[in-house]
Each structure stands twice: as C-alpha cells, then as structure tokens.
mmCIF file of C-alpha atoms in Angstrom:
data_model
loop_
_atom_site.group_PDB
_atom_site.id
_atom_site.type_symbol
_atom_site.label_atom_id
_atom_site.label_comp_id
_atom_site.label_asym_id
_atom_site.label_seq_id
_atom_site.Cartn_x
_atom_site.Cartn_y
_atom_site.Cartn_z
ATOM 1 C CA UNK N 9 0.000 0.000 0.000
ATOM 2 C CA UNK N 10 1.720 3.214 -0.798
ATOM 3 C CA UNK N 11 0.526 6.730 0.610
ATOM 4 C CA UNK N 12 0.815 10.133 -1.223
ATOM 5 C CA UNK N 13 2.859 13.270 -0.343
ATOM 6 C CA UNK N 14 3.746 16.294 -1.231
ATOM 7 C CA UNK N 15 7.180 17.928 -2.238
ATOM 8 C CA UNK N 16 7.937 21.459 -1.624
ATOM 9 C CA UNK N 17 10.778 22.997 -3.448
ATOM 10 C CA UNK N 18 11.552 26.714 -3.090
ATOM 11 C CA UNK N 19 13.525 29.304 -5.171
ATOM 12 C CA UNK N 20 16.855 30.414 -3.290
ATOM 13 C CA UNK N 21 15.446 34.051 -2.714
ATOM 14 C CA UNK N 22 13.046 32.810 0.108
ATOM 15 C CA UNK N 23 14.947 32.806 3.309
ATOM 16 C CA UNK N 24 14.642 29.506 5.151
ATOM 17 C CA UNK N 25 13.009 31.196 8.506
ATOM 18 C CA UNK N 26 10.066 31.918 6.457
ATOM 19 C CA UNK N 27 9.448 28.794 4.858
ATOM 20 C CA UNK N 28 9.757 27.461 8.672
ATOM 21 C CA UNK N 29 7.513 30.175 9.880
ATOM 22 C CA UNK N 30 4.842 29.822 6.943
ATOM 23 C CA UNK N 31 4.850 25.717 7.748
ATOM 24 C CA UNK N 32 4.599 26.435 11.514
ATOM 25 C CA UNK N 33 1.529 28.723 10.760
ATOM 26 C CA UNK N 34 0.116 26.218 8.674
ATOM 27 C CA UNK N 35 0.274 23.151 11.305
ATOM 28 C CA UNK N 36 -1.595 25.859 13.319
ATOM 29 C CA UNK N 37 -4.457 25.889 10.982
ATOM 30 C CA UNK N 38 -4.290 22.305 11.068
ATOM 31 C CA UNK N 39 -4.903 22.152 14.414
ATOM 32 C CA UNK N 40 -7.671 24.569 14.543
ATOM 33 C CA UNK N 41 -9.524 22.299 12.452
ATOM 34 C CA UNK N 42 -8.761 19.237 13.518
ATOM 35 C CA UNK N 43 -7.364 19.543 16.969
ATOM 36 C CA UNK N 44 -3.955 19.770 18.286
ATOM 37 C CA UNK N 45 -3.963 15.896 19.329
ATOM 38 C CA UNK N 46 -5.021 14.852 15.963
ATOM 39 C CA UNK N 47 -2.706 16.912 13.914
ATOM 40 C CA UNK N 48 0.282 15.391 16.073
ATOM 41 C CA UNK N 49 -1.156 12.009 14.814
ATOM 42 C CA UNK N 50 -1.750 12.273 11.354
ATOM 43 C CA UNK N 51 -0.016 15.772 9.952
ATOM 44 C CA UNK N 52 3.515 13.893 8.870
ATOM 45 C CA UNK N 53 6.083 16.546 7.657
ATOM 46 C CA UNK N 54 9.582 17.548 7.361
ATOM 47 C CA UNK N 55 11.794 20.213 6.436
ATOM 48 C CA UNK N 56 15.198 20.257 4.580
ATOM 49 C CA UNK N 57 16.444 24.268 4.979
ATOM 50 C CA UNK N 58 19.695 23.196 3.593
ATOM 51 C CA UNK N 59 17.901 21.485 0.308
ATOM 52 C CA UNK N 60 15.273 23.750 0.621
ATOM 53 C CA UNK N 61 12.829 20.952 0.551
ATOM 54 C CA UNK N 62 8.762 20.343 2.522
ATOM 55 C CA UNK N 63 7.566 17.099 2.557
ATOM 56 C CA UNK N 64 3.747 16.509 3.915
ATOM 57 C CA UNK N 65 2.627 13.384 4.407
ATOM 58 C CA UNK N 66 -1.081 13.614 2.489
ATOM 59 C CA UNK N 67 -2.346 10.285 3.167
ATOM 60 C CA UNK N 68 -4.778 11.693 5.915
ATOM 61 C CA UNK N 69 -7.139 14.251 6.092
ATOM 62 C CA UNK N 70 -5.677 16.155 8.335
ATOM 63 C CA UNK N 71 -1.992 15.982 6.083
ATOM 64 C CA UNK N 72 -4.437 17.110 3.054
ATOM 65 C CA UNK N 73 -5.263 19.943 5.380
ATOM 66 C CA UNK N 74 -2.273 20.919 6.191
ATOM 67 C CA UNK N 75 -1.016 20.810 2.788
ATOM 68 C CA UNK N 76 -4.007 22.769 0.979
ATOM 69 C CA UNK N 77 -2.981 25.503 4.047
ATOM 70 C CA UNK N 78 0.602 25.487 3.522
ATOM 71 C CA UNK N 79 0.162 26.148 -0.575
ATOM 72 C CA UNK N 80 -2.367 28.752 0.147
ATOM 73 C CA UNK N 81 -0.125 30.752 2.471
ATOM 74 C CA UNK N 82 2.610 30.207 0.340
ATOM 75 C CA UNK N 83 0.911 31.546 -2.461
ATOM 76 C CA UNK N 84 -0.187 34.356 -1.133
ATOM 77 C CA UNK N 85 2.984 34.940 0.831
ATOM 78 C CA UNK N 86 5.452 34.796 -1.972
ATOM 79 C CA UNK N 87 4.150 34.260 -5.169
ATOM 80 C CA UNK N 88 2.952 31.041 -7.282
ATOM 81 C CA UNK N 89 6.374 31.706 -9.384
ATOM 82 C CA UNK N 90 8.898 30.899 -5.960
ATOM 83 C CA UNK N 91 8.140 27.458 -5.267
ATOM 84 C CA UNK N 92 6.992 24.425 -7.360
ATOM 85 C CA UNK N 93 5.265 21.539 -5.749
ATOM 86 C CA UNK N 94 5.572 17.342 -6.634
ATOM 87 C CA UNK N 95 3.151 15.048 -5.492
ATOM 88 C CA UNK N 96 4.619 11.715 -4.524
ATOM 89 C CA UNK N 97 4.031 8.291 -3.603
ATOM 90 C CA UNK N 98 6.152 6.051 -1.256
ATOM 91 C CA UNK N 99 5.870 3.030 -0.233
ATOM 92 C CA UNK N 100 5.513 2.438 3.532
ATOM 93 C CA UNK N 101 8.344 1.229 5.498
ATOM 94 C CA UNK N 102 8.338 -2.438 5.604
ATOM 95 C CA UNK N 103 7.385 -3.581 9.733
ATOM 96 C CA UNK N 104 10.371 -5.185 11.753
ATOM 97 C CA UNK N 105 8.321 -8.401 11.595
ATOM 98 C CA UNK N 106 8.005 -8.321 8.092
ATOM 99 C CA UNK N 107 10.314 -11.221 6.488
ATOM 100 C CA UNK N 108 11.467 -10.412 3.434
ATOM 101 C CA UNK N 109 13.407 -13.182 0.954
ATOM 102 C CA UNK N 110 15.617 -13.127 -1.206
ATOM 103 C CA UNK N 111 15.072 -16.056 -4.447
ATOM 104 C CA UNK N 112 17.978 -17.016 -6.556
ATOM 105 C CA UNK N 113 17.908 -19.304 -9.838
#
C-alpha cells in the first residue's frame, strides 16, 4: 500500500526562517480544524532548509489539510512563481516483523 505526499521545493530568494515560519503557521491551521492531538497524529512533515525541501505526508485528512494551508499561504505569501510543488508516492516502510526473501535461480 503506498501513501501520497507532497514535495515542496523553493527558489533560493526565500529565506529559510520563512518557509519554517509559513509551515509552523500552517500546522496551526491544522490544528484549529482538527485539533492539536489529531494533527500530532496524522499531519507527517519535514523540512530540509539546507535542500530547501517540505515534505507533507497527504495520506490523511488532516496531512491534506495541512497541505491545501501550507500552498495557500505560500501563495499568497510569496508568489505562485517561488516554489513548485511534486506530489509523490512512497511506499511504507516495511514492519520489523516483516520477512522479506531473497530467491535465486
């Protein structure tokens, strides 16, 4: 089963901080419509200032949420032109207790 996410690359004119700051106000706005509790749960996301890379996790609600939030600040904040954004899939990581084998012929 894979889940989707999103990719956020930015242009090298938007400082770091504000990326951070923008994402930080958008996991606000998560919680205020789903509740801090549930946004810890099921808002996966990462940030990369030195690659200038977002990652959310959209394979919930809530990460849809938070994503639709983040774009629209984003937008808004610095332009459509400063930032272009991938949609991904990955594939979950496979469980400790998962045995995996390797055939030869």
């Amino acid at each position: 089963m894979s889940s989707d996410a999103y990719r956020y690359h930015f242009q090298s004119e938007i400082p770091a901080a504000e990326v951070e700051a923008t994402l930080i106000l958008s996991i606000l706005g998560a919680e205020a419509l789903h509740g801090e509790a549930q946004t810890r749960l099921d808002a996966g996301h990462a940030f990369d200032p030195k690659r200038r890379v977002v990652v959310i996790d959209a394979g919930t609600a809530v990460g849809r949420d938070l994503s639709r939030l983040f774009i629209g600040f984003l937008t808004r904040e610095f332009g459509t032109g400063s930032f272009r954004v991938e949609r991904v899939a990955h594939e979950p990581e496979p469980s400790p207790h998962t045995r995996v084998e390797t055939v030869t012929t």
